PDB file of C-alpha atoms in Angstrom:
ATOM      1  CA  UNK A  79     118.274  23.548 -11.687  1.00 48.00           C
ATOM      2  CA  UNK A  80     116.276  21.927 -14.352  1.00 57.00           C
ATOM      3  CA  UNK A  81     117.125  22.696 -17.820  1.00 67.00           C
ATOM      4  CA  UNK A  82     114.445  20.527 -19.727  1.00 88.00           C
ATOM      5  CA  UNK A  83     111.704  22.943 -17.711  1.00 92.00           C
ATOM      6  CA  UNK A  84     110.945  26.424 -19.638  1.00 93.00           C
ATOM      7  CA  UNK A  85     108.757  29.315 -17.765  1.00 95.00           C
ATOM      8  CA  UNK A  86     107.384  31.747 -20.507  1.00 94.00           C
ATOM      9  CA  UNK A  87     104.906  34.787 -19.374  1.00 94.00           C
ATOM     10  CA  UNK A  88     101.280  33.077 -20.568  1.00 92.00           C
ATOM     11  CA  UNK A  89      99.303  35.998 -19.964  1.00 88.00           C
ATOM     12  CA  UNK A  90      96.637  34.951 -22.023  1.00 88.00           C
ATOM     13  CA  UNK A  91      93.346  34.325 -20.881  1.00 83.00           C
ATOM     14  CA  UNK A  92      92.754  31.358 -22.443  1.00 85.00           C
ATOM     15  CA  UNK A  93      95.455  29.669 -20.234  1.00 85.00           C
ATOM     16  CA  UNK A  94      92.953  29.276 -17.334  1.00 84.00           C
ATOM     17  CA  UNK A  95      91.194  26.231 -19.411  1.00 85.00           C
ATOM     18  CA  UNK A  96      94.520  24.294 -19.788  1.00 88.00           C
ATOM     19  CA  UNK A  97      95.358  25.512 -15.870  1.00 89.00           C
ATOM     20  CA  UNK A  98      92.354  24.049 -14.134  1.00 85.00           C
ATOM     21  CA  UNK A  99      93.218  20.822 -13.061  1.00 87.00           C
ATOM     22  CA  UNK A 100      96.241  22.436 -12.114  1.00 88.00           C
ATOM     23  CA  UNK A 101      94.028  25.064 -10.226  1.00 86.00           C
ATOM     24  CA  UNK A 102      91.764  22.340  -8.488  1.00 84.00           C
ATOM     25  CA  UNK A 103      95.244  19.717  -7.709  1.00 86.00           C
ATOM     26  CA  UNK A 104      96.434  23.430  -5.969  1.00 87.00           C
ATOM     27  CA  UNK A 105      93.822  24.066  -4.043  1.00 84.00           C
ATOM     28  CA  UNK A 106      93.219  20.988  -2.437  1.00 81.00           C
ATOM     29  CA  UNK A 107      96.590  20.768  -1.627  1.00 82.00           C
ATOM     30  CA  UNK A 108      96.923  24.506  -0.293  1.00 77.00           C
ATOM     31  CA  UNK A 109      93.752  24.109   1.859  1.00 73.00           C
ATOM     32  CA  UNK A 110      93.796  20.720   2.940  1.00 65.00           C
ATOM     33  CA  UNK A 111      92.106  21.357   5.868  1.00 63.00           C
ATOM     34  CA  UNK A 112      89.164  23.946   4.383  1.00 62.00           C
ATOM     35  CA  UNK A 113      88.591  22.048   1.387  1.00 55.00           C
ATOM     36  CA  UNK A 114      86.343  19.299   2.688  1.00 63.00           C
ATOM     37  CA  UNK A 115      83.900  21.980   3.976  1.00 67.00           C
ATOM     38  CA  UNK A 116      84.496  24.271   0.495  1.00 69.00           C
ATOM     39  CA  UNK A 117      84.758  23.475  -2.701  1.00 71.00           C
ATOM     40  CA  UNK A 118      86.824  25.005  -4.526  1.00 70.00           C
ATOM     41  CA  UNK A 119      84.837  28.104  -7.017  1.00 75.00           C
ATOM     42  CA  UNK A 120      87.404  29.695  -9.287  1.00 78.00           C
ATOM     43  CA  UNK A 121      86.130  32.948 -10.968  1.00 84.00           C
ATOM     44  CA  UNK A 122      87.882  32.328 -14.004  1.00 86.00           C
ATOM     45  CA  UNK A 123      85.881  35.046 -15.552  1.00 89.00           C
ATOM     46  CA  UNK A 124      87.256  37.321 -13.605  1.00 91.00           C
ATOM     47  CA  UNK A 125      90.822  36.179 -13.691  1.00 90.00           C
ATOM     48  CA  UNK A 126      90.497  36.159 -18.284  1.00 91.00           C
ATOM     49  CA  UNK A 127      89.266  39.598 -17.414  1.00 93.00           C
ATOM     50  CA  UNK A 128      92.624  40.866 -14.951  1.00 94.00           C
ATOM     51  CA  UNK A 129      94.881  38.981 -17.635  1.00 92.00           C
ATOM     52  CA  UNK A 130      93.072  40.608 -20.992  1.00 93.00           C
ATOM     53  CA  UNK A 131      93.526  44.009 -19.522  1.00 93.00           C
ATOM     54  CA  UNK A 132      97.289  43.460 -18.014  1.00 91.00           C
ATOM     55  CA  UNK A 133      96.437  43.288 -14.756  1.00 94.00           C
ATOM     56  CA  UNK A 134      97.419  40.061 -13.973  1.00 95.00           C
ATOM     57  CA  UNK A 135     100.365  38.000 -15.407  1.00 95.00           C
ATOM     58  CA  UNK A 136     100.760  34.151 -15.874  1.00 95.00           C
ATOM     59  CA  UNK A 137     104.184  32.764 -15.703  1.00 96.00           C
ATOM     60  CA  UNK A 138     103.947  29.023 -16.580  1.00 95.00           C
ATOM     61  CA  UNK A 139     106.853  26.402 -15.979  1.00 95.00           C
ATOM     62  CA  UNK A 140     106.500  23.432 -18.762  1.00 94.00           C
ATOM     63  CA  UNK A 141     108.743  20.415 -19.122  1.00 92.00           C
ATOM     64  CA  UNK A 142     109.431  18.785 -22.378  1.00 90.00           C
ATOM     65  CA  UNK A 143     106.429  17.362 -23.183  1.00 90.00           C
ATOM     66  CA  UNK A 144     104.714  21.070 -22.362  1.00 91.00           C
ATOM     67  CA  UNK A 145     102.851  19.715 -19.502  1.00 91.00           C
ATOM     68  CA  UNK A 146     102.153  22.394 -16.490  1.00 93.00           C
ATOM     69  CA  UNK A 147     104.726  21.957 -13.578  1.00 93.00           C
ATOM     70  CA  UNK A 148     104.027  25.190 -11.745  1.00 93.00           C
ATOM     71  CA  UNK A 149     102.976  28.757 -12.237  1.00 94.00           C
ATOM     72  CA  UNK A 150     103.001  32.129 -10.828  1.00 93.00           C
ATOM     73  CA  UNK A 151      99.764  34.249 -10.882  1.00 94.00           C
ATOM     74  CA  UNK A 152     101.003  38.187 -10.297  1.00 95.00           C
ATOM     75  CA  UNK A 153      98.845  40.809  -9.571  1.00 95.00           C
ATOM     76  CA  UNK A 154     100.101  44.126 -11.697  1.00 95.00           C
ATOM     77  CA  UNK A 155      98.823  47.543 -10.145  1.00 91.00           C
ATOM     78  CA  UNK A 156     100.024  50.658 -11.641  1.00 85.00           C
ATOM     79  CA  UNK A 157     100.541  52.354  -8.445  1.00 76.00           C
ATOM     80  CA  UNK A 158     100.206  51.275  -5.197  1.00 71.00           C
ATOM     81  CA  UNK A 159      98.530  53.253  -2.342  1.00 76.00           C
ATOM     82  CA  UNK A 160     101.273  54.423  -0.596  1.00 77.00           C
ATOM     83  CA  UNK A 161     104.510  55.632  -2.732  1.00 77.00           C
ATOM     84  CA  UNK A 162     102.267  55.923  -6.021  1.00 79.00           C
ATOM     85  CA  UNK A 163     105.105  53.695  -7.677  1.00 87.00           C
ATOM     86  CA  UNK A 164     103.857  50.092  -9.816  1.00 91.00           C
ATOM     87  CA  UNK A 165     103.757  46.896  -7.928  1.00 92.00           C
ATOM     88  CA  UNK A 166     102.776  43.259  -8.194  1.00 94.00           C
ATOM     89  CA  UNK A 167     101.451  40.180  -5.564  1.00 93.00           C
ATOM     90  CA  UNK A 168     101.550  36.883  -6.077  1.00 91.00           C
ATOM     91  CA  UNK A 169      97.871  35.349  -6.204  1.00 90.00           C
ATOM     92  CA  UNK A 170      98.687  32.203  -6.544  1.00 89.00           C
ATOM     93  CA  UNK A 171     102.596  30.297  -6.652  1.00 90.00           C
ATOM     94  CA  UNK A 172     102.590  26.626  -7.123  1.00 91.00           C
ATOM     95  CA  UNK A 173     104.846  23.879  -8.257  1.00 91.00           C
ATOM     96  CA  UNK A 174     103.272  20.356  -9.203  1.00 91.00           C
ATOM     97  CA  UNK A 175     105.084  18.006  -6.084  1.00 88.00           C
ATOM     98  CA  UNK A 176     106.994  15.893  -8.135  1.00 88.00           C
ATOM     99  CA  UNK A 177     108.971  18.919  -9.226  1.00 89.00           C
ATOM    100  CA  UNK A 178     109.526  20.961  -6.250  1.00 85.00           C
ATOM    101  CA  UNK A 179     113.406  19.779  -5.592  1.00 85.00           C
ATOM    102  CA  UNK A 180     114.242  20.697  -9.468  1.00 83.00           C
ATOM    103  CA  UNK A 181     114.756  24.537  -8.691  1.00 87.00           C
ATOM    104  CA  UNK A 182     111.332  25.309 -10.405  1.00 91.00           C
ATOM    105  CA  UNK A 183     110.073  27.864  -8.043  1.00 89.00           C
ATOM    106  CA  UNK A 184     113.418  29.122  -8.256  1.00 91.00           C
ATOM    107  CA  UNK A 185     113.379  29.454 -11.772  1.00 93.00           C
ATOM    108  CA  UNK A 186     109.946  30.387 -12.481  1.00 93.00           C
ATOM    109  CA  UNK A 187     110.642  33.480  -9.664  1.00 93.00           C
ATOM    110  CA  UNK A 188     113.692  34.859 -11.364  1.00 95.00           C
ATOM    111  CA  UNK A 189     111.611  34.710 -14.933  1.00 96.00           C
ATOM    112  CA  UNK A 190     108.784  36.416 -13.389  1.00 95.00           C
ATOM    113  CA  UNK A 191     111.250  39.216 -11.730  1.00 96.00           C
ATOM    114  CA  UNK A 192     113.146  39.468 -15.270  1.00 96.00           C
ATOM    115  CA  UNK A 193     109.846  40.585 -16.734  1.00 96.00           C
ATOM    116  CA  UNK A 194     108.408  42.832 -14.143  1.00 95.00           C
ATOM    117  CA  UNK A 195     111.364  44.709 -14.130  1.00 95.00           C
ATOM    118  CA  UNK A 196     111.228  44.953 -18.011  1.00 95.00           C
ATOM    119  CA  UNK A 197     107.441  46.321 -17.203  1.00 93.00           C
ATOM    120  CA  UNK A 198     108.741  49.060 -14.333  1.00 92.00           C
ATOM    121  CA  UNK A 199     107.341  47.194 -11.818  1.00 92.00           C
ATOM    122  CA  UNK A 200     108.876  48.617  -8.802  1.00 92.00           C
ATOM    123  CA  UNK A 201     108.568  46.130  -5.870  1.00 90.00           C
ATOM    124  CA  UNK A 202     107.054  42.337  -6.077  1.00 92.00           C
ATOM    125  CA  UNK A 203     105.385  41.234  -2.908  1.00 90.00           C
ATOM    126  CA  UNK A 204     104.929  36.948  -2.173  1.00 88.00           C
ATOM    127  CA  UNK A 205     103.225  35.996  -0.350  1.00 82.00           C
ATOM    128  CA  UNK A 206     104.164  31.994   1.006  1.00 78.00           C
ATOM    129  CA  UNK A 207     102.560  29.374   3.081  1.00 73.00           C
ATOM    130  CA  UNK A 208     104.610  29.063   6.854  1.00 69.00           C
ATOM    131  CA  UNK A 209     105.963  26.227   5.953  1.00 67.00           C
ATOM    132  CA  UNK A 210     107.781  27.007   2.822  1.00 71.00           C
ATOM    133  CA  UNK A 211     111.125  28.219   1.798  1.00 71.00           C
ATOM    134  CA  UNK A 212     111.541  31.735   3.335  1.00 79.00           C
ATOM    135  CA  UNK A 213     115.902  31.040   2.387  1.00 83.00           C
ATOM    136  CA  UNK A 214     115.052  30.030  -0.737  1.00 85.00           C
ATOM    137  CA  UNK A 215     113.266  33.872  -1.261  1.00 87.00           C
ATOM    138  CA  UNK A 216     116.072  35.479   0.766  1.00 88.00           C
ATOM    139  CA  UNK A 217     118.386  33.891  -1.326  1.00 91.00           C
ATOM    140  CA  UNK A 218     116.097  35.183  -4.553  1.00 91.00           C
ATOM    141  CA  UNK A 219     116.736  38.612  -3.206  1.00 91.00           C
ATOM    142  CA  UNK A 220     113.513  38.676  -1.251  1.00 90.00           C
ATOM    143  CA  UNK A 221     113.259  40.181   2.213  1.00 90.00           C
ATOM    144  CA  UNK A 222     111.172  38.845   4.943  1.00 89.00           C
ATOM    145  CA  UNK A 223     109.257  42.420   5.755  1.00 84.00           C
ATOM    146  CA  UNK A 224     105.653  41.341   7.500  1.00 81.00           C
ATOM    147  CA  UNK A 225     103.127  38.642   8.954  1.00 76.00           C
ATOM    148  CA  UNK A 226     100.248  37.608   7.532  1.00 75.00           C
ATOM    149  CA  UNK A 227      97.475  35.894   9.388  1.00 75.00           C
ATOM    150  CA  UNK A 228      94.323  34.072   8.360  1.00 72.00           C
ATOM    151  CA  UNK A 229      91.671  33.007  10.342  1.00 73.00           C
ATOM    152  CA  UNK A 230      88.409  30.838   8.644  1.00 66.00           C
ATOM    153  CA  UNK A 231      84.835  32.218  10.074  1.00 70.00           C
ATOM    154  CA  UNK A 232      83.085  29.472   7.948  1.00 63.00           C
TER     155      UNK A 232
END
């Protein structure tokens, strides 16, 4: 794992200025295939609005020279519709590609859980692309529990 990265909770809503580039490099990667037709419209109003009230949280990996390497977007709900008890989702999970084999999702995840659980967040749901590391989130104490399927009617 990389020591010269640091992940700090950045729940501020200013953060979305300094994230966007970040946001846009994320998207087009994520949708690869969508984002030809869409471009990408982030309501960043709306996200400084979850974060000022708590109900989102930022966790943002650095390296040295405090540039953005990856970040975790949570949603925080105080209790969920069925067992009443807090929970968050992951909006948004990315690491920058040319630090995805330094253990900074890995890192990032287990500084996220460390503060949920400080915040009596019950259960974390992630949400992950196919193609990504469903060992890597077993191994993070994750457990594979549903399906999720998307289909574009644009």
């Amino acid at each position: 794992m990389n020591k010269d990265i640091v992940v700090r909770d950045e729940s501020f809503p200013s953060i979305t200025d300094e994230l966007l580039p970040t946001f846009i490099k994320h998207y087009k990667e994520a949708e690869a295939k969508r984002s030809e037709k869409i471009k990408p419209k982030f309501n960043i109003e709306r996200i400084q609005h979850l974060l000022s009230i708590g109900h989102m949280k930022a966790f943002i990996a650095r390296n040295n020279e405090l540039d953005v390497v990856g970040y975790s977007f949570m949603l925080v709900t105080e209790s969920d519709l069925f067992t009443g008890t807090p929970s968050a989702s992951n909006v948004a999970l990315y690491v920058v590609k040319e630090h995805r084999k330094n253990g900074v999702m890995e890192k990032s995840i287990k500084f996220q859980d460390d503060i949920l659980k400080k915040m009596n967040i019950y259960t974390v749901f992630s949400t992950l692309k196919k193609y990504h590391g469903k060992e890597k989130m077993e191994k993070l104490g994750y457990e594979f529990i549903e399906r999720t399927f998307q289909k574009v009617l644009v």
